[in-house]
Amino acid sequence: METEFRQLTDLPGVAVYHARLANDVTVTPETLAKMENEIPIAASKLPDYMGLKSIGYGCTSASTIIGEDRVSDIIGEHHPGIPATNPLTAAKAALRAMGVKRLGLLTPYSPEVTDAMQRKFADAGIEIAIVGSFYEESDLVVGKIDPESILSAAISIGKSSDCDGVFISCTSLRAAGIIDQAERKLGKPVTASNHALAWHLLRLAGIDDHLENAGQLFKCPLPYSS
């Protein structure tokens, strides 16, 4: 995540600070739910004197299981008044900004976690047209999935006429570097967890710069009510 964020926020005057939290390498609803107790610990490690303009929690699947509002509330308790987001909230904003209504969803998760995410998108009015998964519960293995494999999977899903855009879920997937290539192949908007989160944090912080070779999203402003 840190590597992709350095690439996606390489803009004049922009700095990114990280605080890590404890998590289990096995991704299940039960292990994801446990991170609710770790978020306030990590949030408290970000000092107020740094003048932060936006704060993000970097786990898509845990944001799905814990709940986006709950994640924002926890961050807000430690950093009141600072806009907070997470990859799922950011993805919804990104898809609205790019006009995606019928989504091709690619995840590395088990069906149980992927199903929960599908419901979250459906609740937001985003139709899930097609789903693909690597079916991998180990976060360590997910982080080693080759970007070319991610690109191939995204294209396989995105070429369906049923969808008008693709979201690649999971901050451990190395997907930011293949977004532009996937969009050129598909002729459709594509985003991913780190990609959407970095964009959302920049826009929430009032940074409207365009980033070249990062796909359509980094040329978009925030949509209304983001």
C-alpha positions as a printed NumPy array, in Angstrom:
array([[  0.   ,   0.   ,   0.   ],
       [  2.763,   2.438,   0.934],
       [  4.51 ,   1.829,  -2.4  ],
       [  1.416,   2.549,  -4.476],
       [  0.548,   5.611,  -2.414],
       [  4.001,   7.087,  -3.035],
       [  3.331,   6.757,  -6.753],
       [ -0.241,   8.044,  -6.669],
       [  0.426,  11.072,  -4.448],
       [  3.668,  12.225,  -6.098],
       [  2.506,  15.829,  -6.33 ],
       [  4.048,  19.131,  -5.189],
       [  3.302,  19.891,  -1.548],
       [  1.678,  16.521,  -0.818],
       [  2.889,  14.317,   2.044],
       [  1.461,  10.985,   3.202],
       [  1.897,   9.575,   6.715],
       [  1.155,   5.993,   7.768],
       [  0.235,   4.331,  11.054],
       [  0.051,   0.557,  11.037],
       [ -2.398,  -1.644,  12.912],
       [ -2.356,  -5.295,  13.881],
       [ -4.236,  -7.695,  11.627],
       [ -4.451, -11.4  ,  10.886],
       [ -2.891, -12.699,   7.679],
       [ -5.994, -14.855,   7.087],
       [ -8.872, -12.823,   5.665],
       [-12.248, -13.974,   6.991],
       [-15.248, -12.039,   8.309],
       [-14.146, -12.946,  11.832],
       [-10.546, -11.733,  11.484],
       [-11.664,  -8.61 ,   9.652],
       [-14.133,  -7.718,  12.403],
       [-11.323,  -7.839,  14.967],
       [ -9.685,  -4.828,  13.347],
       [-12.43 ,  -2.602,  14.75 ],
       [-10.494,  -2.648,  18.043],
       [ -7.206,  -1.83 ,  16.297],
       [ -8.355,   1.202,  14.303],
       [ -8.493,   3.592,  17.294],
       [ -4.955,   2.539,  18.311],
       [ -3.599,   3.356,  14.861],
       [ -5.631,   6.573,  14.608],
       [ -4.217,   7.803,  17.9  ],
       [ -0.676,   7.484,  16.492],
       [ -1.336,  10.229,  13.931],
       [ -0.51 ,  13.452,  15.835],
       [ -2.838,  16.442,  15.628],
       [  0.   ,  18.93 ,  15.152],
       [  0.714,  17.631,  11.627],
       [ -2.26 ,  19.514,  10.207],
       [ -3.718,  16.528,   8.367],
       [ -6.291,  17.386,   5.692],
       [ -7.802,  13.913,   5.21 ],
       [ -7.41 ,  10.468,   6.782],
       [ -7.989,   7.023,   5.291],
       [ -8.285,   3.525,   6.711],
       [ -6.597,   1.121,   4.301],
       [ -8.573,  -2.105,   4.228],
       [-11.432,  -2.652,   1.792],
       [-12.712,  -5.943,   3.164],
       [-12.612,  -4.821,   6.805],
       [-14.436,  -1.606,   5.899],
       [-17.093,  -3.858,   4.378],
       [-17.427,  -6.058,   7.461],
       [-17.014,  -3.394,  10.17 ],
       [-19.032,  -0.814,   8.264],
       [-17.908,   2.369,   6.547],
       [-19.763,   4.664,   8.941],
       [-18.297,   2.895,  11.96 ],
       [-14.777,   3.27 ,  10.562],
       [-15.322,   6.987,   9.964],
       [-16.79 ,   7.423,  13.436],
       [-13.743,   5.817,  15.064],
       [-11.352,   8.029,  13.122],
       [-13.505,  11.069,  13.898],
       [-13.279,  10.402,  17.625],
       [ -9.514,  10.933,  17.437],
       [ -9.432,  13.509,  14.63 ],
       [-12.694,  15.486,  14.707],
       [-13.434,  17.651,  11.717],
       [-10.979,  15.933,   9.361],
       [-12.583,  14.146,   6.376],
       [-12.188,  10.379,   6.688],
       [-12.577,   7.651,   4.111],
       [-11.703,   4.033,   3.328],
       [-11.307,   2.042,   0.096],
       [-14.959,   1.004,  -0.135],
       [-16.287,   4.525,   0.385],
       [-13.611,   5.821,  -1.986],
       [-14.548,   3.246,  -4.628],
       [-18.2  ,   4.287,  -4.502],
       [-17.203,   7.941,  -4.93 ],
       [-14.805,   7.038,  -7.738],
       [-17.405,   5.005,  -9.612],
       [-19.919,   7.848,  -9.326],
       [-17.3  ,  10.319, -10.551],
       [-16.661,   8.155, -13.631],
       [-20.329,   7.37 , -14.256],
       [-20.089,   3.62 , -13.618],
       [-23.461,   2.06 , -12.839],
       [-22.963,  -1.608, -13.844],
       [-19.842,  -2.895, -12.197],
       [-17.395,  -5.678, -12.915],
       [-15.96 ,  -6.602,  -9.508],
       [-12.614,  -8.385,  -9.088],
       [-11.549,  -9.542,  -5.612],
       [ -9.016, -11.924,  -4.072],
       [-11.45 , -12.96 ,  -1.327],
       [-13.469, -15.975,  -0.318],
       [-17.081, -15.994,  -1.582],
       [-18.356, -14.972,   1.868],
       [-16.35 , -11.733,   1.931],
       [-17.005, -11.   ,  -1.758],
       [-20.762, -11.471,  -1.25 ],
       [-20.744,  -8.97 ,   1.611],
       [-19.002,  -6.441,  -0.619],
       [-21.472,  -7.009,  -3.436],
       [-24.316,  -6.154,  -1.069],
       [-22.6  ,  -2.913,  -0.063],
       [-22.322,  -1.813,  -3.677],
       [-25.909,  -2.832,  -4.382],
       [-27.09 ,  -0.81 ,  -1.379],
       [-25.335,   2.209,  -2.925],
       [-27.222,   1.734,  -6.19 ],
       [-24.305,   0.197,  -8.095],
       [-25.371,  -2.95 ,  -9.926],
       [-22.877,  -5.82 ,  -9.796],
       [-22.953,  -7.178, -13.34 ],
       [-20.095,  -9.683, -13.138],
       [-17.749, -10.939, -10.402],
       [-14.368, -12.645, -10.46 ],
       [-12.098, -13.742,  -7.623],
       [ -8.7  , -15.295,  -6.96 ],
       [-10.324, -17.131,  -3.983],
       [ -7.353, -16.566,  -1.688],
       [ -7.702, -16.065,   2.088],
       [ -4.006, -15.448,   2.83 ],
       [ -3.129, -11.759,   2.646],
       [  0.511, -12.746,   2.256],
       [ -0.278, -14.669,  -0.926],
       [ -2.55 , -11.911,  -2.239],
       [  0.308,  -9.435,  -1.998],
       [  2.382, -11.701,  -4.243],
       [ -0.151, -11.96 ,  -7.078],
       [  1.59 , -10.702, -10.198],
       [  0.287,  -7.419, -11.68 ],
       [  0.054,  -9.13 , -15.077],
       [ -2.332, -11.686, -13.572],
       [ -4.401,  -8.864, -12.094],
       [ -4.449,  -7.109, -15.462],
       [ -5.524, -10.283, -17.252],
       [ -8.319, -10.904, -14.743],
       [ -9.53 ,  -7.298, -14.929],
       [ -9.662,  -7.449, -18.726],
       [-11.44 , -10.805, -18.657],
       [-14.143,  -9.351, -16.422],
       [-14.29 ,  -5.908, -17.972],
       [-14.743,  -7.107, -21.542],
       [-18.242,  -8.306, -20.648],
       [-20.869,  -6.124, -22.282],
       [-22.859,  -6.36 , -19.055],
       [-20.544,  -3.971, -17.182],
       [-19.467,  -0.399, -17.858],
       [-16.495,  -0.291, -15.463],
       [-14.245,  -2.404, -13.222],
       [-13.251,  -2.206,  -9.563],
       [-10.281,  -4.279,  -8.348],
       [-10.708,  -4.73 ,  -4.61 ],
       [ -8.014,  -5.166,  -1.925],
       [ -5.219,  -2.851,  -0.842],
       [ -2.79 ,  -5.784,  -0.97 ],
       [ -3.27 ,  -6.296,  -4.721],
       [ -0.622,  -4.475,  -6.766],
       [ -3.124,  -2.975,  -9.185],
       [ -2.371,   0.754,  -9.376],
       [  0.25 ,   0.286, -12.082],
       [ -2.07 ,  -1.545, -14.476],
       [ -5.075,   0.828, -14.364],
       [ -4.113,   2.905, -17.396],
       [ -3.323,  -0.189, -19.467],
       [ -6.574,  -1.896, -18.484],
       [ -8.59 ,   1.164, -19.475],
       [ -6.883,   1.357, -22.861],
       [ -7.636,  -2.326, -23.48 ],
       [-11.26 ,  -2.103, -22.358],
       [-12.307,   1.42 , -23.276],
       [-13.991,   1.532, -19.847],
       [-13.177,   3.118, -16.47 ],
       [-11.085,   0.992, -14.101],
       [-10.07 ,   1.628, -10.514],
       [ -8.71 ,  -0.322,  -7.547],
       [ -8.621,  -0.03 ,  -3.763],
       [ -5.377,   1.923,  -3.348],
       [ -6.044,   3.832,  -6.568],
       [ -9.499,   4.996,  -5.457],
       [ -8.422,   5.675,  -1.867],
       [ -5.459,   7.844,  -2.893],
       [ -7.664,   9.837,  -5.28 ],
       [-10.398,  10.273,  -2.659],
       [ -7.946,  11.407,   0.018],
       [ -6.407,  13.943,  -2.351],
       [ -9.771,  15.343,  -3.383],
       [-11.071,  15.454,   0.214],
       [ -7.92 ,  17.372,   1.121],
       [ -8.721,  19.95 ,  -1.562],
       [ -6.026,  18.783,  -3.993],
       [ -7.425,  18.834,  -7.527],
       [ -4.242,  18.13 ,  -9.503],
       [ -4.42 ,  15.692, -12.402],
       [ -1.974,  12.799, -12.375],
       [ -0.805,  11.582, -15.772],
       [ -0.807,   7.884, -16.695],
       [ -2.983,   7.025, -13.68 ],
       [ -6.236,   6.436, -15.528],
       [ -9.436,   8.424, -15.946],
       [-10.126,   8.79 , -12.236],
       [ -7.203,  11.091, -11.539],
       [ -8.673,  13.612, -13.946],
       [-12.044,  13.614, -12.131],
       [-13.277,  15.959,  -9.41 ],
       [-15.269,  14.693,  -6.459],
       [-18.837,  13.807,  -7.349],
       [-21.654,  15.546,  -5.527],
       [-22.213,  14.278,  -1.961],
       [-18.867,  12.527,  -1.534]])
